[in-house]
Amino acid sequence: MTTINRATTLDVEGEVAVLTLDNPPVNALSHVLREGVAAGLEAAVADPAVKAIVLICAGRTFIAGADIKEFGKPIAAPTLQDLQDRIEASGKPVVAALHGTSLGGGLELALACHYRIASPSAKVGLPEIKLGIIPGAGGTQRLPRMVGLPRALDMILTGTPMGAASAVTLGIVDELAAGDLRSEAVRLAAAIVSDGRPLRRVRDETARLGDADVEAALSAARERHGRKMRGFESFEKAMEAVANAARMPFDEGLAREREIFAELLGGTQSRAQRYVFGATRAVAKIADIPVDTPTRPIGRVGIIGAGTMGGGIAMNFLSAGIPMTIVEQSQEALDRGTGIIARNYAASASKGRIRPEDVDKATGLLSPSLEFSDLSDCDLIIEAAFEEMEVKKAIFERLDAIARDGAILASNTSYLDIDAIAAVTRRPADVLGMHFFSPANIMKLLEVVRGRQTAKDVIATAMKIGRDIGKTAVLVGVCHGFVGNRMLSARQREANKLILEGAMPWDVDRVLTGFGLPMGPFQMADLAGLDLGWNRETSKGETIRERLCEADRRGQKTAAGFYDYDEARKGSPSPLVEEIILQKSREDGFERRAIGDDEILERLVYPMINEGAKILDEGIAQRASDIDVVWINGYGWPVYRGGPMFYADTIGPHTVLEKMREFEARMGEDFAPAPLLERIVRDGGSFTGAA
Ligand code: 3HC
């Protein structure tokens, strides 16, 4: 075995040279790896005893892409394209042996090889669009030549990897390895030589593109993926690049691909999306809790409350194969809850998201009960009862009496003080918050709320179980509303003021959806129900919301709220609501004025950023990027804007500060700048250090 460099070794087996790449953790195509591949190929091509070459990776995966950490820096030779040129120019067949995830530049390198063999569990994909870029090493030109425009568009526009078996069916991979990948790859390479099989160069092929109807393929792709990709600059650019495969010769298409790649890479959206990639991985790291902190085993989970929230939370554990006990106070409530779970699963199964046998497996793990004491064998118990402190305290007192020693006691509260809840137990170290977001079986975010006395292994366990059930778990501290809802409250306060001062709910919502959020505050209120926490007896028409509830406009469920709704639940502006708002404005003494879209956006978003700055200063969030992960995963903040704190950095914290000061002078203390915002501007710093 010859060592080429610290990431590459060369081994000759009979007539086949095996070039093994080893650049942990994911064999990203960093400079050292590119150098190793170039030198290894050169040595193998020069060796007269070698008739064929296998490219294979050590560790958990074949190359998972270009090295994201090298983006934005000048690219040192050899480039990935240099490697592809060498392979395509080689008179000796080069076989890529794929396992794990061959992604982005990794798959692009493999597509330049003459043949590909894969382990049955391997996945291949071009996920660049998730980083706000397009494939930059020929992926947009070679893939359509292999699979035709429609398939290539689907893969590149979604970035979703496909399994090896499908890749074989489509012709992206030539063979599945029946046994050991390395020996199978060597066998294939030797057979190519002995059979005199042709050296396939995908770049030269046109058969799949010859009579492609480019416009039809593009409009079908726009139809399929356009809605989800609204606002992403990379979307149209990716379509253009792929279409070029059918419109231009290979080299021209490649050159244009490189231009688009470079243009997107330098843009704010890709910076934001790459930042989010890192931010999503950083949330797992906790300053004072090492990653190897032992966690408590969780064999059975209990939930108190089978309402919408409790039922949704339960589904996460059931789907992950964890047995559950769900407790309610009355048979009726219990039946309603288990009924909702069954219906949700049936809906997922009918959409093909889960196999019917897996539904049976999941629901078979559920034990509904009316007995609180049935929770006594649970290792984690999550309370999802009514959002009122006295209710929570009473439940935790009872839990303390029956839960086994070492069980973790969690509250799903959205706002309340975890320390006050923990204080009613004799084991505050075992108590914490696990705040799920509605609908809890779908939304990715989980705020893990650390109480003053929560034990470190309890936090480590909650973070781990969150990941095990597919959530993005973010650690937050105790305060009213934690990270997400506390910032949301600042936005809602301004939204409510704006409609009294001169805007209409649909103006406010239009500005926020235009910014990229899936819905605005009033659409969100209608969806959640305006009567949450509303009481007809005590309602005095003091807010617009109360007046709407009094008029039986309680949101989507009554087909009327801030908007009027048709049978398809499509909302339209309501003249009646306009009248209610104008009336309330008059009563409160507002002289209504035209409010521009810029002011609406600034009034909604800057106070959120300001609140985020306070949250950071108070240590409620560990880092600015954790706040951004909360907003992206819990509230649909557009990933191409990186989250509110990243957004603040892109427009400049001074821009936010100046506006906050101007608003404060005009409208008072709601806009008092956070001390951290002032310090950052004074010191010329930023929240995230990434924008
Ligand atoms: N470059 C640099 N580092 C990378 C990387 C990459 N392409 N992909 C993953 N890593 C790092 C992660 O940051 C993480 O580092 P950390 O331990 O310090 O946090 C580590 O590798 C492990 O990653 P994960 O925690 O994500 O491990 P998983 O096993 O869950 O997932 C994966 C592995 C599926 C490979 C996932 O990391 C992934 O999807 N990576 C991104 C793949 C990608 O986007 N490739 C395309 C890059 S762009 C490109 O190739 C351009 C080309 O067209 C020119």
XYZ file of C-alpha atoms and ligand atoms in Angstrom:
745
model
C 0.000 0.000 0.000
C 1.362 3.431 -0.924
C 0.509 6.494 1.108
C -0.241 9.333 -1.292
C -0.945 11.918 1.391
C -2.632 11.985 4.787
C -6.079 11.482 3.221
C -5.269 9.092 0.390
C -3.703 5.671 -0.107
C -3.133 3.586 -3.227
C -3.253 -0.164 -3.313
C -2.773 -2.390 -6.343
C -4.728 -5.645 -6.485
C -3.833 -7.601 -9.602
C -4.505 -5.191 -12.453
C -6.712 -2.871 -10.418
C -5.478 0.145 -8.459
C -7.660 1.015 -5.478
C -7.499 4.640 -4.435
C -8.889 4.954 -0.899
C -9.931 8.374 0.368
C -10.119 9.036 4.073
C -11.039 12.539 5.176
C -13.317 12.254 8.234
C -16.031 12.868 9.156
C -17.741 12.808 5.735
C -14.881 12.758 3.199
C -15.663 16.305 2.084
C -13.608 17.284 -0.962
C -11.185 19.521 0.871
C -7.913 20.560 -0.701
C -5.980 17.685 0.855
C -8.396 15.174 -0.655
C -8.344 16.764 -4.098
C -4.552 16.722 -4.016
C -4.563 13.083 -2.963
C -6.975 12.050 -5.725
C -4.983 13.931 -8.365
C -1.673 12.393 -7.290
C -3.190 8.937 -6.848
C -4.763 9.010 -10.303
C -1.511 10.153 -11.819
C 0.405 7.313 -10.181
C -2.181 4.726 -11.224
C -2.347 5.959 -14.804
C 1.442 5.955 -15.038
C 1.793 2.400 -13.672
C 1.837 0.000 -16.654
C 0.727 -2.886 -14.415
C -2.527 -1.067 -13.634
C -5.358 -1.563 -16.114
C -8.279 -0.071 -14.127
C -8.817 2.213 -11.126
C -11.342 2.098 -8.269
C -12.190 5.195 -6.228
C -13.498 4.236 -2.802
C -13.831 5.948 0.578
C -12.994 4.822 4.099
C -15.296 5.691 7.002
C -19.040 6.201 7.049
C -19.560 7.524 3.552
C -18.315 8.185 0.047
C -17.625 11.895 -0.555
C -20.542 13.932 0.889
C -19.730 16.997 -1.207
C -17.425 19.935 -1.570
C -16.025 21.171 1.732
C -18.534 23.767 2.862
C -15.890 25.344 5.096
C -13.762 26.186 2.040
C -16.568 28.150 0.376
C -15.838 31.838 0.000
C -12.079 31.260 0.039
C -10.007 31.117 -3.147
C -10.041 27.542 -4.458
C -6.552 26.038 -4.585
C -5.664 23.679 -7.463
C -6.352 20.953 -8.234
C -10.032 21.809 -8.511
C -12.790 19.248 -8.633
C -13.098 19.928 -12.347
C -9.382 19.172 -12.781
C -10.008 15.759 -11.218
C -12.984 15.120 -13.473
C -10.938 16.101 -16.537
C -8.207 13.666 -15.531
C -10.684 10.853 -15.057
C -12.422 11.497 -18.349
C -9.065 11.726 -20.141
C -7.798 8.515 -18.577
C -7.501 5.615 -20.990
C -8.026 3.277 -18.039
C -11.534 2.748 -16.694
C -12.267 4.490 -13.399
C -14.974 2.949 -11.194
C -16.522 4.865 -8.283
C -17.542 2.643 -5.354
C -20.298 4.387 -3.418
C -21.477 3.856 0.142
C -23.190 6.118 2.677
C -24.224 9.427 1.120
C -22.600 10.474 -2.175
C -23.710 14.052 -2.334
C -23.015 17.215 -4.314
C -19.423 17.312 -5.537
C -19.076 13.693 -4.389
C -21.741 12.490 -6.795
C -20.449 14.867 -9.449
C -17.019 13.260 -9.187
C -18.643 9.846 -9.470
C -20.625 10.965 -12.546
C -17.349 11.780 -14.283
C -16.116 8.233 -13.614
C -16.736 5.623 -16.302
C -18.737 3.263 -14.065
C -20.418 3.347 -10.649
C -21.156 0.563 -8.192
C -22.985 1.126 -4.888
C -23.815 -0.659 -1.640
C -27.545 -1.356 -1.398
C -27.860 1.115 1.514
C -26.094 3.941 -0.346
C -27.825 7.193 -1.218
C -26.959 9.632 -3.976
C -28.064 13.210 -4.440
C -27.320 16.765 -5.476
C -28.434 18.756 -2.388
C -26.743 22.034 -3.346
C -30.085 23.859 -3.580
C -30.410 23.412 0.183
C -27.298 25.540 0.515
C -28.669 28.206 -1.839
C -26.424 27.168 -4.717
C -26.589 24.821 -7.697
C -24.282 21.880 -8.448
C -21.027 23.488 -9.522
C -19.012 20.609 -10.945
C -21.037 19.525 -13.939
C -23.995 18.062 -12.050
C -26.489 20.149 -14.003
C -24.964 18.955 -17.275
C -24.144 15.298 -16.629
C -27.236 14.270 -14.668
C -29.745 15.309 -17.393
C -27.610 13.465 -19.937
C -28.010 10.353 -17.814
C -31.627 10.544 -16.692
C -33.309 13.136 -18.912
C -34.507 16.616 -17.993
C -37.602 15.873 -15.855
C -35.791 13.522 -13.441
C -32.709 15.711 -13.281
C -34.874 18.731 -12.491
C -36.637 16.854 -9.684
C -33.363 15.763 -8.106
C -31.641 19.119 -8.409
C -34.627 21.300 -7.464
C -35.498 19.289 -4.348
C -31.983 18.223 -3.368
C -33.497 15.036 -1.970
C -31.146 12.050 -2.170
C -32.353 8.784 -3.672
C -31.627 5.209 -2.655
C -29.165 3.024 -4.560
C -31.853 0.761 -6.009
C -33.653 3.716 -7.642
C -30.298 5.052 -8.812
C -29.681 1.730 -10.582
C -33.134 1.824 -12.172
C -32.445 5.320 -13.484
C -28.975 4.399 -14.694
C -27.095 6.726 -12.341
C -25.446 3.666 -10.791
C -24.494 0.661 -12.933
C -24.577 -2.087 -10.309
C -25.484 -2.826 -6.717
C -22.713 -4.569 -4.776
C -24.032 -7.897 -3.582
C -21.281 -8.346 -0.980
C -18.241 -6.415 0.193
C -18.162 -3.136 -1.758
C -14.418 -3.012 -2.255
C -14.074 -6.534 -3.648
C -17.163 -6.082 -5.789
C -15.747 -2.840 -7.199
C -12.416 -4.513 -7.953
C -14.276 -7.386 -9.641
C -16.283 -4.941 -11.757
C -13.161 -2.995 -12.746
C -11.365 -6.195 -13.768
C -14.423 -7.349 -15.757
C -14.594 -4.034 -17.626
C -10.988 -4.581 -18.689
C -11.331 -8.266 -19.579
C -14.608 -7.747 -21.460
C -13.201 -4.708 -23.247
C -16.253 -2.655 -22.212
C -16.318 0.904 -23.538
C -15.219 3.816 -21.360
C -18.433 5.727 -20.878
C -18.072 9.516 -20.811
C -21.395 10.974 -19.781
C -20.401 14.406 -21.094
C -20.474 13.051 -24.666
C -23.971 11.587 -24.433
C -27.026 13.272 -25.899
C -29.499 10.418 -26.368
C -31.650 11.397 -23.377
C -31.742 15.036 -24.458
C -32.103 14.801 -28.221
C -35.801 15.519 -28.502
C -36.367 16.935 -25.008
C -39.231 19.404 -24.768
C -37.368 21.870 -22.592
C -40.217 24.286 -21.992
C -42.627 21.517 -21.027
C -40.088 20.024 -18.612
C -39.474 23.422 -17.025
C -43.116 24.303 -16.573
C -43.882 20.860 -15.125
C -41.004 21.289 -12.671
C -42.194 24.779 -11.755
C -45.636 23.355 -11.156
C -44.280 20.583 -8.911
C -41.730 22.517 -6.875
C -42.312 26.231 -7.383
C -44.596 26.820 -4.399
C -42.228 25.307 -1.897
C -39.312 27.205 -3.373
C -41.018 30.589 -3.470
C -38.443 33.285 -2.764
C -35.369 31.088 -3.330
C -33.097 32.681 -5.956
C -31.396 29.344 -6.580
C -34.631 27.814 -7.904
C -34.900 29.595 -11.267
C -31.130 29.544 -11.621
C -31.052 25.775 -11.184
C -33.777 25.405 -13.814
C -31.808 27.571 -16.211
C -28.620 25.577 -15.663
C -30.328 22.208 -16.160
C -32.145 23.436 -19.270
C -28.783 24.476 -20.695
C -27.854 20.801 -20.865
C -30.389 20.486 -23.682
C -29.757 23.912 -25.155
C -25.978 24.104 -25.428
C -22.917 21.950 -25.973
C -21.485 20.423 -22.784
C -18.591 22.840 -22.301
C -20.762 25.911 -22.751
C -23.346 24.553 -20.316
C -20.569 23.794 -17.859
C -19.132 27.297 -18.117
C -22.567 28.834 -17.507
C -23.105 26.477 -14.565
C -19.861 27.723 -13.004
C -20.927 31.338 -13.468
C -24.298 30.765 -11.821
C -22.669 28.752 -9.039
C -20.207 31.568 -8.276
C -22.916 34.225 -8.438
C -25.171 32.349 -5.993
C -22.302 31.406 -3.694
C -21.447 35.078 -3.240
C -25.061 36.079 -2.558
C -26.796 36.677 0.755
C -29.234 33.791 0.360
C -26.558 31.128 0.059
C -24.606 32.686 2.928
C -27.792 32.466 4.976
C -28.492 28.854 4.008
C -24.923 27.749 4.719
C -25.096 29.551 8.046
C -28.300 27.667 8.867
C -26.589 24.360 7.998
C -23.928 25.116 10.630
C -26.415 26.630 13.081
C -28.618 23.527 12.976
C -25.629 21.403 13.934
C -24.387 23.841 16.590
C -27.594 23.652 18.670
C -26.571 20.233 19.970
C -23.473 21.718 21.595
C -23.973 22.982 25.145
C -21.196 24.959 26.798
C -21.198 23.246 30.196
C -22.574 19.839 29.198
C -20.055 17.738 27.263
C -21.427 15.733 24.315
C -20.462 12.482 26.026
C -22.520 13.230 29.166
C -24.277 9.942 30.038
C -28.008 10.122 29.389
C -30.817 8.375 31.250
C -32.393 5.427 29.444
C -35.920 6.177 28.179
C -37.886 2.957 27.733
C -41.411 4.298 28.231
C -42.830 7.799 27.962
C -45.945 9.141 29.662
C -48.104 12.054 28.573
C -50.667 13.856 30.662
C -53.394 15.303 28.485
C -54.754 13.847 25.247
C -55.719 17.162 23.682
C -54.371 18.408 20.361
C -50.950 19.022 21.874
C -50.693 15.844 23.945
C -51.868 13.711 21.033
C -49.424 15.342 18.624
C -46.539 14.893 21.062
C -47.477 11.242 21.576
C -47.271 10.552 17.836
C -43.596 11.532 17.785
C -42.686 8.880 20.316
C -44.962 6.227 18.839
C -43.510 6.748 15.380
C -40.025 6.374 16.853
C -41.034 3.015 18.365
C -41.151 4.175 21.993
C -43.982 2.726 24.131
C -46.265 5.344 25.649
C -48.890 5.783 28.300
C -51.317 8.633 27.785
C -53.497 9.739 30.682
C -56.689 11.782 30.654
C -59.318 12.624 33.266
C -62.407 11.317 31.496
C -63.083 8.450 29.122
C -64.592 10.904 26.673
C -61.441 13.055 26.545
C -59.273 9.951 26.264
C -61.335 8.562 23.383
C -61.306 11.898 21.607
C -57.491 12.064 21.953
C -56.794 8.530 20.757
C -59.305 9.105 17.953
C -57.356 12.154 16.768
C -54.115 10.172 16.842
C -55.699 7.388 14.772
C -57.125 9.883 12.262
C -53.795 11.703 11.900
C -52.042 8.405 11.217
C -54.704 7.401 8.708
C -54.262 10.733 6.903
C -50.468 10.261 6.791
C -50.902 6.727 5.477
C -53.312 7.854 2.759
C -50.713 10.405 1.615
C -48.115 7.633 1.506
C -46.032 9.224 4.272
C -46.191 6.105 6.438
C -46.861 2.456 5.578
C -50.091 0.953 6.970
C -48.135 -1.742 8.827
C -46.051 0.974 10.504
C -49.272 2.705 11.593
C -50.349 -0.512 13.304
C -46.939 -0.862 14.902
C -47.059 2.728 16.200
C -50.610 2.677 17.538
C -49.932 -0.722 19.135
C -47.391 0.979 21.401
C -50.009 3.279 22.926
C -51.611 2.529 26.304
C -54.468 4.960 27.060
C -55.401 5.222 30.736
C -57.558 7.106 33.219
C -55.247 6.208 36.109
C -52.557 8.706 36.987
C -50.681 5.922 38.774
C -50.184 4.132 35.426
C -47.440 6.685 34.782
C -45.343 5.224 37.586
C -43.234 3.032 35.273
C -42.444 5.844 32.799
C -38.908 7.187 32.419
C -40.040 10.499 30.979
C -43.410 12.089 31.678
C -44.557 15.109 29.693
C -47.380 17.202 31.041
C -49.493 18.730 28.259
C -52.447 19.968 30.295
C -54.252 23.316 30.430
C -51.897 26.331 30.342
C -52.450 27.612 33.859
C -49.914 27.670 36.676
C -52.220 26.253 39.351
C -53.205 23.347 37.089
C -49.564 22.569 36.349
C -48.528 22.779 39.988
C -51.262 20.387 41.059
C -50.200 17.893 38.380
C -46.531 18.067 39.329
C -47.341 17.519 42.986
C -49.220 14.370 42.049
C -46.472 13.306 39.658
C -43.874 13.724 42.369
C -45.821 11.292 44.497
C -46.064 8.521 41.905
C -43.173 8.852 39.402
C -40.307 6.441 39.891
C -36.929 7.660 41.149
C -34.890 9.155 38.343
C -37.865 9.720 36.032
C -37.697 12.977 34.091
C -40.682 15.259 34.626
C -41.286 17.690 31.772
C -43.853 20.394 31.151
C -44.942 21.366 27.669
C -45.790 24.869 28.877
C -45.409 27.625 26.269
C -44.894 30.513 28.673
C -44.904 29.511 32.338
C -42.064 29.507 34.859
C -40.473 26.044 34.985
C -38.727 26.889 38.269
C -42.054 27.583 39.957
C -43.382 24.261 38.643
C -40.235 22.396 39.739
C -40.486 23.951 43.201
C -43.618 21.995 44.080
C -41.705 18.719 43.708
C -39.031 17.184 45.916
C -36.892 16.647 42.805
C -36.407 19.948 40.970
C -33.224 18.560 39.368
C -35.393 16.111 37.385
C -37.777 18.797 36.110
C -37.495 20.768 32.867
C -39.576 22.132 30.022
C -40.090 20.358 26.712
C -41.954 22.853 24.582
C -43.338 21.380 21.365
C -44.865 23.477 18.583
C -48.245 22.936 17.032
C -48.973 20.701 15.129
C -46.594 18.770 17.381
C -46.335 15.727 15.130
C -45.130 17.896 12.262
C -43.244 20.962 13.493
C -39.527 20.288 13.857
C -38.808 22.590 16.777
C -38.469 21.505 20.391
C -37.447 24.076 23.002
C -35.784 22.258 25.889
C -36.210 24.584 28.843
C -33.483 24.462 31.448
C -34.655 25.298 34.965
C -32.413 26.790 37.612
C -31.861 23.375 39.185
C -32.269 21.006 36.219
C -29.544 18.341 36.293
C -27.114 18.222 33.386
C -27.892 14.612 32.515
C -31.593 15.465 32.435
C -30.892 18.174 29.856
C -28.608 15.871 27.863
C -31.344 13.208 27.876
C -34.074 15.614 26.744
C -31.860 16.935 23.929
C -31.052 13.385 22.822
C -34.625 12.103 22.935
C -35.645 15.205 20.979
C -33.200 14.268 18.240
C -34.273 10.594 18.412
C -37.845 11.588 17.569
C -36.654 13.757 14.685
C -36.902 17.171 16.300
C -34.428 20.013 16.231
C -33.921 20.466 19.956
C -32.752 23.892 21.119
C -31.774 24.614 24.709
C -33.393 27.729 26.202
C -33.666 29.287 29.646
C -36.636 30.243 31.777
C -38.477 33.484 30.974
C -42.007 34.344 29.866
C -42.424 32.633 26.477
C -38.816 31.334 26.310
C -37.173 32.238 22.986
C -39.817 31.746 20.310
C -42.999 33.012 21.918
C -41.252 35.861 23.709
C -40.098 37.249 20.365
C -43.464 36.450 18.815
C -45.155 38.551 21.512
C -43.075 41.567 20.504
C -44.174 41.091 16.897
C -47.816 40.584 17.841
C -47.848 43.707 20.003
C -46.734 45.768 17.003
C -49.134 44.020 14.618
C -52.021 44.920 16.932
C -50.850 48.531 17.149
C -50.389 48.824 13.399
C -54.011 47.992 12.659
C -55.186 50.625 15.113
C -52.831 53.230 13.665
C -53.780 52.789 10.019
C -52.910 49.429 8.454
C -55.367 46.588 7.850
C -54.665 42.970 8.881
C -54.244 41.958 5.231
C -51.626 44.693 4.722
C -49.634 43.403 7.664
C -49.934 39.773 6.567
C -49.048 40.595 2.948
C -45.835 42.296 4.022
C -44.733 39.364 6.143
C -45.611 36.718 3.553
C -43.846 38.854 0.956
C -40.817 38.743 3.226
C -41.029 34.944 3.067
C -42.958 33.800 6.130
C -45.671 31.223 5.431
C -48.308 33.433 7.055
C -48.717 36.728 8.821
C -49.826 37.335 12.434
C -53.528 37.668 11.629
C -53.646 34.616 9.380
C -51.849 32.741 12.168
C -54.344 33.992 14.758
C -57.273 32.857 12.616
C -55.688 29.442 12.189
C -55.010 28.971 15.911
C -58.464 30.290 16.888
C -59.112 33.785 18.237
C -60.904 32.433 21.307
C -57.813 30.837 22.864
C -58.028 32.127 26.426
C -61.174 34.141 25.606
C -64.178 34.020 27.915
C -67.634 35.214 26.822
C -68.644 36.117 30.391
C -65.672 38.358 31.087
C -65.196 39.721 27.552
C -65.581 43.510 27.492
C -64.755 44.325 23.861
C -61.482 45.891 24.932
C -59.458 44.547 22.009
C -60.262 43.903 18.382
C -59.788 40.246 19.068
C -62.417 40.316 21.817
C -64.833 42.156 19.560
C -64.349 39.563 16.817
C -65.009 36.728 19.263
C -68.105 38.508 20.544
C -69.324 38.663 16.915
C -68.698 34.910 16.755
C -65.770 35.462 14.426
C -63.463 33.034 16.191
C -61.136 32.192 13.309
C -60.992 29.592 10.552
C -63.093 27.147 12.543
C -66.089 29.513 12.354
C -65.238 30.487 8.737
C -64.702 34.045 9.988
C -62.043 35.826 12.000
C -59.826 38.637 10.806
C -60.717 37.278 7.360
C -63.824 35.728 5.804
C -63.234 32.125 4.732
C -64.775 30.127 1.894
C -65.322 26.333 1.911
C -61.731 25.803 0.776
C -60.550 27.810 3.817
C -59.284 30.570 1.590
C -59.399 33.890 3.390
C -60.464 37.240 1.954
C -60.553 40.722 3.538
C -63.713 41.340 5.519
C -65.562 44.677 5.280
C -67.074 43.975 8.693
C -63.638 43.570 10.273
C -62.540 46.767 8.592
C -65.509 48.503 10.206
C -64.715 47.020 13.646
C -61.108 48.188 13.344
C -62.041 51.706 12.212
C -64.523 51.986 15.072
C -61.963 50.855 17.664
C -59.348 53.203 16.189
C -61.737 56.127 16.594
C -62.639 55.180 20.150
C -58.975 54.964 21.093
C -58.311 58.389 19.582
C -56.049 57.309 16.708
C -55.763 59.529 13.702
C -55.349 56.867 11.111
C -52.535 57.329 8.586
C -51.212 55.466 5.577
C -48.457 53.140 6.748
C -45.948 52.038 4.107
C -44.769 48.464 3.647
C -41.267 49.343 4.839
C -42.551 50.658 8.137
C -44.784 47.612 8.587
C -41.814 45.295 8.120
C -39.554 47.329 10.388
C -42.206 47.600 13.077
C -42.741 43.832 13.066
C -39.204 42.562 12.677
C -36.951 45.044 14.481
C -38.654 44.675 17.877
C -38.214 40.903 17.459
C -34.510 41.366 16.848
C -34.365 43.709 19.840
C -36.056 41.071 21.992
C -33.617 38.497 20.621
C -30.760 40.727 21.772
C -32.219 40.824 25.292
C -32.658 37.050 25.241
C -28.985 36.659 24.354
C -27.844 39.150 26.967
C -29.853 37.373 29.647
C -28.387 34.012 28.643
C -31.831 32.616 27.755
C -30.339 31.423 24.451
C -26.781 30.150 24.235
C -25.960 31.831 20.951
C -27.585 34.048 18.324
C -27.722 31.158 15.876
C -29.868 29.128 18.316
C -32.468 31.905 18.155
C -32.400 31.681 14.385
C -32.858 27.903 14.490
C -35.920 28.428 16.721
C -37.475 30.829 14.247
C -36.743 28.733 11.181
C -38.032 25.473 12.647
C -40.866 26.766 14.822
C -42.335 29.676 12.890
C -41.328 29.207 9.259
C -38.847 32.083 9.082
C -37.454 31.801 5.514
C -34.222 29.849 5.601
C -32.796 32.057 2.842
C -32.891 34.972 5.278
C -31.032 32.947 7.906
C -33.224 33.809 10.931
C -33.922 37.171 12.608
C -30.471 37.612 14.135
C -28.672 36.738 10.896
C -31.056 39.069 9.072
C -30.094 41.852 11.496
C -26.477 41.267 10.579
C -27.202 41.360 6.844
C -28.927 44.744 7.053
C -26.478 45.923 9.721
C -27.242 46.118 13.446
C -26.832 49.903 13.185
C -29.820 50.017 10.786
C -31.935 48.277 13.410
C -30.655 50.505 16.214
C -31.253 53.744 14.337
C -34.830 52.769 13.503
C -35.507 51.610 17.062
C -34.305 54.981 18.342
C -36.456 56.813 15.823
C -39.507 54.709 16.764
C -38.749 55.189 20.464
C -38.722 58.962 20.034
C -42.032 58.809 18.141
C -43.854 56.018 19.926
C -42.282 55.351 23.296
C -40.627 52.714 25.355
C -41.769 49.609 23.442
C -38.883 50.489 21.162
C -36.186 51.108 23.790
C -33.071 49.529 22.248
C -31.638 46.471 23.980
C -28.278 47.147 25.657
C -26.636 44.369 23.618
C -27.820 45.953 20.359
C -26.253 49.242 21.466
C -23.015 47.544 22.489
C -22.749 45.637 19.210
C -23.219 48.809 17.196
C -20.764 50.729 19.372
C -18.123 48.004 18.989
C -18.770 47.458 15.274
C -19.661 43.807 15.894
C -22.464 41.507 14.810
C -24.839 39.005 16.395
C -23.786 35.930 14.457
C -20.370 36.769 13.038
C -21.556 35.085 9.834
C -23.457 37.521 7.614
N -18.337 20.066 4.103
C -17.793 20.243 5.323
N -18.245 19.665 6.438
C -19.324 18.868 6.320
C -19.954 18.641 5.081
C -19.419 19.278 3.933
N -19.930 19.110 2.709
N -21.001 17.814 5.289
C -21.016 17.531 6.601
N -20.007 18.162 7.227
C -19.671 18.117 8.648
C -20.800 18.680 9.501
O -20.697 20.086 9.605
C -20.583 17.984 10.823
O -19.536 18.665 11.478
P -19.541 18.808 13.086
O -19.435 17.401 13.575
O -18.348 19.649 13.333
O -20.842 19.469 13.440
C -20.047 16.617 10.392
O -19.598 16.766 9.043
C -21.073 15.523 10.425
O -22.235 15.959 9.733
P -23.700 15.657 10.285
O -23.755 15.951 11.733
O -24.636 16.357 9.375
O -23.757 14.071 10.101
P -24.926 13.170 9.541
O -24.393 11.797 9.535
O -26.191 13.485 10.228
O -25.141 13.623 8.011
C -24.500 14.177 5.781
C -24.122 13.442 7.073
C -25.738 13.518 5.149
C -23.333 14.072 4.836
C -24.844 15.643 6.103
O -23.787 16.195 6.855
C -25.036 16.524 4.913
O -26.114 16.545 4.340
N -23.988 17.281 4.533
C -24.071 18.252 3.498
C -23.960 17.611 2.159
C -23.966 18.646 1.080
O -24.687 19.611 1.118
N -23.128 18.429 0.057
C -23.032 19.340 -1.027
C -22.005 20.355 -0.711
S -21.946 21.634 -1.923
C -21.116 20.967 -3.219
O -20.761 19.830 -3.195
C -20.819 21.900 -4.345
C -20.412 21.173 -5.565
O -21.484 21.105 -6.458
C -19.278 21.867 -6.245
